[in-house]
Short mmCIF file of C-alpha atoms and ligand atoms in Angstrom, two decimals:
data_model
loop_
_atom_site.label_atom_id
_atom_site.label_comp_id
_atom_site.label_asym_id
_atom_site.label_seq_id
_atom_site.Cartn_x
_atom_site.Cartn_y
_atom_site.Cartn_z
CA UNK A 218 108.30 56.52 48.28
CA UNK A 219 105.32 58.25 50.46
CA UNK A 220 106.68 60.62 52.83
CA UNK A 221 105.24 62.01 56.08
CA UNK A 222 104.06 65.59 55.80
CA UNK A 223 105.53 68.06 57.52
CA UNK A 224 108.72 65.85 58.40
CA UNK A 225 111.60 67.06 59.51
CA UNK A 226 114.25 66.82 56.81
CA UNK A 227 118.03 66.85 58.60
CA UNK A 228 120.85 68.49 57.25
CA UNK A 229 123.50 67.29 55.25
CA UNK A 230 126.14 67.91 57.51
CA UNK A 231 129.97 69.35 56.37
CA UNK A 232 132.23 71.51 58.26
CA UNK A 233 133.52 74.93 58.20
CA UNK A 234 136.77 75.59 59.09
CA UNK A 235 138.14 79.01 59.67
CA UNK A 236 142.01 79.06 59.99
CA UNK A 237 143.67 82.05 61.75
CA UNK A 238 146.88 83.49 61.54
CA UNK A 239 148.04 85.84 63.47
CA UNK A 240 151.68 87.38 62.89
CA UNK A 241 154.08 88.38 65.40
CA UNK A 242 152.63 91.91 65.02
CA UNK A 243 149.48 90.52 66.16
CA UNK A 244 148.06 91.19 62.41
CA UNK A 245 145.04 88.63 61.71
CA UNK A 246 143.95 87.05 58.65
CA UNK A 247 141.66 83.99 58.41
CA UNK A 248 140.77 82.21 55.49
CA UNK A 249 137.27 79.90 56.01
CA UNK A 250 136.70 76.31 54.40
CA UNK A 251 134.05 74.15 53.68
CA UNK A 252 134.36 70.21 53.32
CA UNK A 253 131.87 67.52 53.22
CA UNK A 254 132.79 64.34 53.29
CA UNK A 255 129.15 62.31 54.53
CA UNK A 256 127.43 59.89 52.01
CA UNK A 257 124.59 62.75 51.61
CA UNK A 258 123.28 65.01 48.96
CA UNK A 259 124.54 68.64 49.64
CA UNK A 260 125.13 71.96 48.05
CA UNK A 261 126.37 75.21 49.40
CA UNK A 262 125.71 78.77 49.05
CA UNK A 263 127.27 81.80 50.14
CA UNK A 264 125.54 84.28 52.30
CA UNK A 265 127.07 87.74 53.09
CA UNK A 266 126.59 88.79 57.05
CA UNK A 267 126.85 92.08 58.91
CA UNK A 268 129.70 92.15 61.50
CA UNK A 269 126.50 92.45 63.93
CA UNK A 270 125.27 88.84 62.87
CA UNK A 271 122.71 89.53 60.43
CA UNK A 272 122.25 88.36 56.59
CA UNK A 273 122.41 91.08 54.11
CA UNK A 274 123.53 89.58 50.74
CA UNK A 275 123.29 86.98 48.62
CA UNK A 276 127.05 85.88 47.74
CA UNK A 277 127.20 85.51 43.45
CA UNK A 278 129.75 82.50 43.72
CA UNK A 279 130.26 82.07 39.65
CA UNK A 280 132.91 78.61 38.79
CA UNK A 281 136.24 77.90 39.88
CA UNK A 282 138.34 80.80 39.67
CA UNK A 283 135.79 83.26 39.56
CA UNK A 284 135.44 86.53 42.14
CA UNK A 285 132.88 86.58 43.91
CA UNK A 286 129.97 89.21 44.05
CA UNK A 287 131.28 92.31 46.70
CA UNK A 288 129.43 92.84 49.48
CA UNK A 289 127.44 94.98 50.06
CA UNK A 290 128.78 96.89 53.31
CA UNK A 291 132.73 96.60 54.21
CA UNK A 292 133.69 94.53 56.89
CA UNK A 293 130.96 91.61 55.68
CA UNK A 294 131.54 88.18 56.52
CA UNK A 295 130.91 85.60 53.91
CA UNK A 296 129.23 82.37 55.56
CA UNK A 297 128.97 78.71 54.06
CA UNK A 298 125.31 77.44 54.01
CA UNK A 299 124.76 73.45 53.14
CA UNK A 300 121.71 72.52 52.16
CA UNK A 301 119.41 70.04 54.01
CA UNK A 302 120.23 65.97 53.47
CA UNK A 303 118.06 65.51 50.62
CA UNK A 304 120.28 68.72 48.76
CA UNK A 305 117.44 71.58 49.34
CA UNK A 306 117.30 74.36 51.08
CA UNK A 307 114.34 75.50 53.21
CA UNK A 308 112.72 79.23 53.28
CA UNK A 309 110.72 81.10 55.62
CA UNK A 310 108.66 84.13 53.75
CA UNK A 311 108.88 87.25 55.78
CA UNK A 312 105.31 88.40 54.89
CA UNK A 313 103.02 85.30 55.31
CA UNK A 314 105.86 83.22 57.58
CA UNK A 315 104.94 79.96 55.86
CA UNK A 316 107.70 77.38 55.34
CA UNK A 317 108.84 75.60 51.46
CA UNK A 318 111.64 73.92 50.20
CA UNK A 319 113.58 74.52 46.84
CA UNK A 320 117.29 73.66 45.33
CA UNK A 321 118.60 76.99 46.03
CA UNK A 322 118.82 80.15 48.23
CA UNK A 323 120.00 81.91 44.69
CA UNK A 324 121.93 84.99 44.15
CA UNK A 325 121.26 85.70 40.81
CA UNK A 326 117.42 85.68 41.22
CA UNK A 327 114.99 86.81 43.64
CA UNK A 328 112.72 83.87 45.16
CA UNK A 329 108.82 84.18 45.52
CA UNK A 330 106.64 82.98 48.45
CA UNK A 331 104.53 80.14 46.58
CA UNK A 332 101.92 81.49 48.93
CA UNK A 333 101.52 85.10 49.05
CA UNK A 334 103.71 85.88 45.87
CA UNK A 335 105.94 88.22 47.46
CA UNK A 336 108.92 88.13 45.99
CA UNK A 337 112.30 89.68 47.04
CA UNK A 338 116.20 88.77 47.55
CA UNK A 339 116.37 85.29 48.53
CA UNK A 340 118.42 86.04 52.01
CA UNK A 341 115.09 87.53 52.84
CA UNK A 342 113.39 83.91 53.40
CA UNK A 343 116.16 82.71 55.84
CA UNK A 344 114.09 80.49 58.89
CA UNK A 345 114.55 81.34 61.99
CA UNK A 346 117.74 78.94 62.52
CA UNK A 347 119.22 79.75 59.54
CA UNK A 348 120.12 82.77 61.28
CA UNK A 349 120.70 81.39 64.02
CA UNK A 350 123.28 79.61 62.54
CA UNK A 351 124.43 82.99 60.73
CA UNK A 352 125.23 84.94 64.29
CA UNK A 353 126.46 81.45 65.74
CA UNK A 354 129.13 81.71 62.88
CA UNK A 355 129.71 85.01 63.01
CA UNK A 356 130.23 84.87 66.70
CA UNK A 357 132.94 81.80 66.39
CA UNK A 358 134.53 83.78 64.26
CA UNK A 359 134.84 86.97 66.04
CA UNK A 360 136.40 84.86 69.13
CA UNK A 361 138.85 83.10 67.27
CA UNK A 362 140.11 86.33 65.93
CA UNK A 363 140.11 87.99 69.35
CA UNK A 364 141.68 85.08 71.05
CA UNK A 365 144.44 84.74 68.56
CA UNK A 366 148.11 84.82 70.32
CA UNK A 367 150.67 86.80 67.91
CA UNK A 368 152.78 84.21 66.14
CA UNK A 369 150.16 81.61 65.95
CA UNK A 370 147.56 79.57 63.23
CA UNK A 371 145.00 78.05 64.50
CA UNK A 372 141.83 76.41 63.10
CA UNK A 373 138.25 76.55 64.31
CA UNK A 374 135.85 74.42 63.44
CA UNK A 375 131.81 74.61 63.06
CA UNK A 376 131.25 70.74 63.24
CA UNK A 377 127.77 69.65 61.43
CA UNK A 378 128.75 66.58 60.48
CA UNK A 379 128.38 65.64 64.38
CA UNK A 380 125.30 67.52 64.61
CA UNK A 381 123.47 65.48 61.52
CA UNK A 382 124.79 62.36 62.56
CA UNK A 383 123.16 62.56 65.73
CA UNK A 384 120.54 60.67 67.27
CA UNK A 385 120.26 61.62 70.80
CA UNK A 386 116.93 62.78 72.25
CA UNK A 387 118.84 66.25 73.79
CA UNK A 388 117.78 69.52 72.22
CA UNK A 389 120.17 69.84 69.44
CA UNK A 390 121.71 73.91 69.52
CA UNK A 391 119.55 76.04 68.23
CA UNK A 392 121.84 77.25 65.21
CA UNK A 393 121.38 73.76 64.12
CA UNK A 394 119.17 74.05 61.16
CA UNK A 395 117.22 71.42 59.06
CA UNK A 396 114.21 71.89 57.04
CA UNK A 397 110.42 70.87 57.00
CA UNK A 398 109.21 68.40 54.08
CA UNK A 399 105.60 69.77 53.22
CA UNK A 400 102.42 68.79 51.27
CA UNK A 401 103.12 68.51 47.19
CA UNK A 402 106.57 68.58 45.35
CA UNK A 403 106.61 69.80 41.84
CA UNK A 404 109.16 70.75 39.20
CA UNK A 405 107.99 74.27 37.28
CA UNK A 406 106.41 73.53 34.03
CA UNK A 407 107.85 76.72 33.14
CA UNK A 408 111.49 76.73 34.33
CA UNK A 409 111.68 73.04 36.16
CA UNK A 410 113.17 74.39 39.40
CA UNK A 411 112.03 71.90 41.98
CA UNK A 412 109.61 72.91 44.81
CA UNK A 413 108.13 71.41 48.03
CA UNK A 414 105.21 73.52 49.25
CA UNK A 415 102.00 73.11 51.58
CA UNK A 416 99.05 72.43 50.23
CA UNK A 417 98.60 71.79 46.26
CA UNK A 418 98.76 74.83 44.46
CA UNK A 419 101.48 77.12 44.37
CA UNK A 420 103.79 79.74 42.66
CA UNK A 421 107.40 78.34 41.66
CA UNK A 422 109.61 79.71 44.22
CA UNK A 423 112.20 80.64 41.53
CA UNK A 424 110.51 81.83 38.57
CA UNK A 425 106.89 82.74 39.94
CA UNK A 426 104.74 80.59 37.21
CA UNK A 427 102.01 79.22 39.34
CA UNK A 428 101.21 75.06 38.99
CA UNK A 429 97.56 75.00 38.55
CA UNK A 430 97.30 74.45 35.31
CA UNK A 431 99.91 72.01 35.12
CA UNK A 432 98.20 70.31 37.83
CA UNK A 433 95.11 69.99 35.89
CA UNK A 434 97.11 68.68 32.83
CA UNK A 435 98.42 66.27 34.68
CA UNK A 436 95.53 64.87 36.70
CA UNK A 437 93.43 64.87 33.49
CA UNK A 438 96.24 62.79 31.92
CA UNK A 439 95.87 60.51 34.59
CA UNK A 440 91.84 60.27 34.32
CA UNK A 441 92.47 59.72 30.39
CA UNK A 442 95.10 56.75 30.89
CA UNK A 443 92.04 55.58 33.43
CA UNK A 444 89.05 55.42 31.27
CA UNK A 445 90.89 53.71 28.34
CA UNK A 446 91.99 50.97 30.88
CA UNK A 447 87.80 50.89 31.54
CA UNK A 448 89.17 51.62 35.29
CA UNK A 449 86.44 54.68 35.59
CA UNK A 450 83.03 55.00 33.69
CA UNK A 451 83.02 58.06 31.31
CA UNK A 452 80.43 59.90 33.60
CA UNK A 453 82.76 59.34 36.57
CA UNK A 454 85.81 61.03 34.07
CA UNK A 455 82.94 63.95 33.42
CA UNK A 456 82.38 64.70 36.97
CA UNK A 457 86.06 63.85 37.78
CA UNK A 458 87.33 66.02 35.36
CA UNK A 459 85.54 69.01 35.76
CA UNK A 460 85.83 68.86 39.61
CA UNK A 461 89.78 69.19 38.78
CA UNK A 462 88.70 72.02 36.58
CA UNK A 463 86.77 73.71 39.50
CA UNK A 464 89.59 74.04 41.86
CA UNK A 465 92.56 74.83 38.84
CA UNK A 466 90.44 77.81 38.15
CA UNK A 467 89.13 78.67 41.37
CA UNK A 468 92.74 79.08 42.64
CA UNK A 469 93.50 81.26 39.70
CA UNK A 470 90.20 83.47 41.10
CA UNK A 471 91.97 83.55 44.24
CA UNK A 472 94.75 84.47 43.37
CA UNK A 473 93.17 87.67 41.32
CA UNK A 474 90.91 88.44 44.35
CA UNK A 475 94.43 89.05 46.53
CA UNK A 476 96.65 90.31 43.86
CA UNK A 477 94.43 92.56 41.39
CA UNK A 478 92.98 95.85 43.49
CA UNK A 479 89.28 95.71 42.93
CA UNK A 480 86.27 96.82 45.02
CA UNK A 481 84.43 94.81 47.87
CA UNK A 482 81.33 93.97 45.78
CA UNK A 483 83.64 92.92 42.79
CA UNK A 484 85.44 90.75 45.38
CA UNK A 485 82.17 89.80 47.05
CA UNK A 486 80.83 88.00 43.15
CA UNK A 487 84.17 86.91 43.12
CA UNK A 488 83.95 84.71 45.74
CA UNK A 489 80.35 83.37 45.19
CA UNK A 490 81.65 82.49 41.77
CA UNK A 491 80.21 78.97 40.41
CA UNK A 492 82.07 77.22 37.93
CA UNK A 493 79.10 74.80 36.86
CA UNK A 494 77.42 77.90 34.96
CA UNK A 495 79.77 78.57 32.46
CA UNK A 496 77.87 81.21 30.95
CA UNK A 497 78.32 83.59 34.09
CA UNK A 498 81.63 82.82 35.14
CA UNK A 499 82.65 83.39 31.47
CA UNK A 500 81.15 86.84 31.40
CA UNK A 501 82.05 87.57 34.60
CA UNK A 502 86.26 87.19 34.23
CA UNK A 503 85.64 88.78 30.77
CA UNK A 504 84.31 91.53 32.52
CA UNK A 505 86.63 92.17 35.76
CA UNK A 506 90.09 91.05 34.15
CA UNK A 507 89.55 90.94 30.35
CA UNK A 508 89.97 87.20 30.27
CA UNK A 509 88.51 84.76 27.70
CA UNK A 510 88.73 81.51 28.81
CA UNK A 511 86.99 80.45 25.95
CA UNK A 512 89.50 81.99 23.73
CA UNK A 513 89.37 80.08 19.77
CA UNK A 514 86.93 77.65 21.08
CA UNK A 515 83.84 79.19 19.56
CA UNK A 516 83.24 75.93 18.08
CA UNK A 517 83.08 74.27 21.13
CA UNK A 518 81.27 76.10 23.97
CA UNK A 519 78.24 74.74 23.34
CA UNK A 520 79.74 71.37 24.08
CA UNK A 521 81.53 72.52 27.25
CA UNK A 522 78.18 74.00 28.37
CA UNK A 523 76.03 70.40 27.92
CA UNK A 524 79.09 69.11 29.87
CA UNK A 525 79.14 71.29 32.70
CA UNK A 526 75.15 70.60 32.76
CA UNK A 527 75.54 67.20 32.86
CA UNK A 528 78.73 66.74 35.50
CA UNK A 529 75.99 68.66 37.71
CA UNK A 530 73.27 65.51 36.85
CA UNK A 531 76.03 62.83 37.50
CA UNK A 532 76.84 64.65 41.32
CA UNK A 533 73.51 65.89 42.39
CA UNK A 534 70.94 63.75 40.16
CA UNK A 535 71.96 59.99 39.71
CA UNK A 536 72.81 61.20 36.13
CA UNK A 537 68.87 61.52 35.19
CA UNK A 538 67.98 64.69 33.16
CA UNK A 539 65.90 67.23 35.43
CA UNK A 540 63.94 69.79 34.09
CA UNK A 541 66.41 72.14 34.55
CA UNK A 542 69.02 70.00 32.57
CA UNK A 543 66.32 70.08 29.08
CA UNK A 544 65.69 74.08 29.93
CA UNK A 545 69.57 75.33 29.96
CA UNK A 546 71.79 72.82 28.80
CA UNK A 547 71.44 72.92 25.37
CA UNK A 548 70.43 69.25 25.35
CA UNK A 549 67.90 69.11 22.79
CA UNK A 550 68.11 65.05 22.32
CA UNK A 551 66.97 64.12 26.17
CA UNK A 552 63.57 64.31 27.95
CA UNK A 553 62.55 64.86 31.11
CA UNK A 554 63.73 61.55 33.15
CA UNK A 555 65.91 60.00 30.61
CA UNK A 556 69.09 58.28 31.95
CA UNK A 557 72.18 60.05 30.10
CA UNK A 558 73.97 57.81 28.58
CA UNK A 559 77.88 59.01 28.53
CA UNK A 560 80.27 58.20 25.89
CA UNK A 561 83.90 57.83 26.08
CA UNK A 562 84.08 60.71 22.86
CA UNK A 563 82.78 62.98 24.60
CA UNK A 564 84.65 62.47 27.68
CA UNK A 565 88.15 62.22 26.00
CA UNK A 566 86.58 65.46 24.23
CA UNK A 567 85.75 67.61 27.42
CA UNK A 568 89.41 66.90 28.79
CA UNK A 569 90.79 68.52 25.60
CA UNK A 570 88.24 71.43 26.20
CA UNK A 571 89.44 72.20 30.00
CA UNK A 572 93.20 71.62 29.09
CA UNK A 573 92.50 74.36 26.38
CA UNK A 574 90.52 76.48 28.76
CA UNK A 575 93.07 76.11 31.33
CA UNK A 576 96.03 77.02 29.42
CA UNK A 577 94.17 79.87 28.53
CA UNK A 578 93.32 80.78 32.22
CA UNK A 579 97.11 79.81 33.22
CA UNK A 580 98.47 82.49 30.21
CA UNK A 581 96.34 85.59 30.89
CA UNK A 582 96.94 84.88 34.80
CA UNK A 583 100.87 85.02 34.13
CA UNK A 584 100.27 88.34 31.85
CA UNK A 585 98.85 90.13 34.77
CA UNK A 586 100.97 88.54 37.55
CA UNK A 587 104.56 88.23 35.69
CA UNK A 588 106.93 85.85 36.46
CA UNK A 589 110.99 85.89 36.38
CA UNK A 590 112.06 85.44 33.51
CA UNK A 591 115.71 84.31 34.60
CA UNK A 592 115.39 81.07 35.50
CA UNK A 593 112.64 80.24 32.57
CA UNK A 594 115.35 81.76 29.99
CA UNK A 595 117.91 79.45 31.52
CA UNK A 596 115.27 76.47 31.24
CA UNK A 597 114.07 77.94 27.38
CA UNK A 598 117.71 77.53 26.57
CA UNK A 599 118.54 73.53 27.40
CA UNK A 600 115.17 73.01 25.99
CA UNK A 601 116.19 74.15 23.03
CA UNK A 602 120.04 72.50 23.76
CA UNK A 603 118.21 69.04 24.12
CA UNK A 604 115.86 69.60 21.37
CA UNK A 605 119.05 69.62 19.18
CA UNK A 606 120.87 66.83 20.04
CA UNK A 607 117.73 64.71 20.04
CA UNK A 608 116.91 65.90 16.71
ZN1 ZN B 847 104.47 84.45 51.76
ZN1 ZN B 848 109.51 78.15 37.79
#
């Protein structure tokens, strides 16, 4: 199913119900309820909110039967949050304001901006109606309390059932909160949360392990299962390849040029950083961040070097050896002129290569930039779980 970017996604609907009581002493309790009853995908979290309206914990809800995380001031409010129709949740960073989706607004683990990487307490990333919604409850609340007559139980209702269901053209209220489908959805190769993020590259929101590399596994995959069809010409999988390569890698610079302190002209090579040389950009992150991207591979770099030589001939050249091609590739079979002639080995050879490289790229990344390790433990252990029963 293709979906429109930047869509909006509806919510899943549900109400809350808070029911008052009020004794003859004019003594108030309420007690607040959560059904769902529409045809839709939904999960709910708990949010802890300031008397004054505002989130300011994350509610650890544990089974049936459990207690639930205190708060963290008296007098806090805990308030139901449903997820959007499709079951997610959407999140607004603080720092960079950008919008993405996920499963969860956890409690047990911070999230992280696939963007900028910051990464804090997930009620941090509430959008802008999310709270909305938050002081709209709040509020209700407050009122039915003060309006309660001794003697009486009463129920009050926050209807988003009626809300969702909706399909007039009037402004809907503004504590009415749905979320934005963006650009690539991915599950974490390292702890398979789900995420839905702009653009193509991104950290996991919920463990911090960044999807380039995983990207580029998977693309290459795809180019692989293409050129044993005979769907694309093993010069096209060179260039393709390595173009896949390029970006996987350059995003990892990226992210080292915002997140690793470094001078202006360090930054300033950074940035004018070439992947098609592989001898300079190899020296160059072995120099600035102690990566080897070439780590074990000894035996091939002369191979990836002829290869990076020759994507460069297949973009810029018509795939005809230049001068330059004889001089510094390492090429010592061509001339001058010759037409190179690509094989399918050597193709299915070079993806191996850059999945090896990348993995090594992805690794030493996550050394320096650490991800959470709750969620991946979590993942680690029903690996392991289905490991066992499909041994
Ligand atoms: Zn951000
Ligand atoms: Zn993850």
């Amino acid at each position: 199913m293709t979906r429109e970017d930047f869509s909006e996604i509806g919510h899943t609907g549900g109400k809350v119900t808070f029911t008052i009581v009020c004794d003859e002493d004019g003594h108030v309790r309420y007690q607040i309820g959560y059904s769902h009853s529409a045809p839709r995908p939904a999960s709910l979290v708990g949010i802890y909110a300031h008397p004054d309206g505002f989130a300011c914990g994350n509610i650890v809800m544990g089974g049936i039967g459990d207690r639930w995380s205190p708060p963290p001031f008296p007098n806090c409010i805990a308030v139901m949050m449903a997820s959007d129709s499709q079951g997610k949740f959407g999140h607004e960073c603080s720092s960079c304001k950008k919008h993405f989706r996920s499963e969860n607004i956890p409690s047990r683990f911070p999230l992280t901006c696939p963007y900028c990487g910051l990464r804090r307490d997930s009620y941090y990333f509430l959008t802008p109606p999310q709270k909305s919604y938050i002081s709209h409850y709040i509020e209700k609340l407050h009122t039915a309390i003060y309006e309660a007559e001794p003697g009486s139980t009463r129920e009050v209702v926050i209807d988003m059932d009626v809300l969702a269901d909706s399909i007039t053209e009037e402004p809907r209220p503004d504590f009415y909160y749905t979320s934005i489908a963006q650009q690539t959805e991915f599950r974490c190769s390292a702890c398979n949360s789900y995420n839905d993020i702009r653009g193509r590259y991104g950290y996991c929101s919920s463990c911090g392990w960044r999807n380039s590399a995983e990207l580029q596994r998977v693309a290459l995959e795809k180019i692989r299962e293409r050129l044993v069809s005979g769907e694309l010409s093993p010069s096209d999988v060179v260039k393709q390849s390595v173009s896949e390569f390029d970006s996987a890698a350059r995003d990892y610079v990226d992210q080292l040029i915002t997140h690793v302190p470094m001078k202006v002209s360090r930054k300033n090579q950074l940035e004018r950083l070439l992947f098609h040389n592989l001898d300079k950009f190899e020296e160059l992150l072995a120099n600035c961040f102690d990566i080897d991207l070439l780590h074990g591979m000894s035996a091939d770099r002369a191979f990836v070097k002829k290869m990076f030589f020759r994507r460069h001939v297949y973009e810029h050249d018509g795939g005809v050896a230049t001068q330059r091609y004889v001089e510094e590739s390492g090429d010592v079979v061509l001339a001058k002129g010759d037409l190179i002639r690509e094989t399918a080995d050597n193709a299915h050879k070079l993806i191996g290569c850059l999945n090896r490289m990348i993995s090594t790229f992805e690794s030493d990344f996550q050394e320096l930039y650490k991800p959470d390790a709750f969620c991946i433990e979590i993942e680690k252990e029903r690996r392991k779980r289905v490991g066992k029963r499909n041994a």
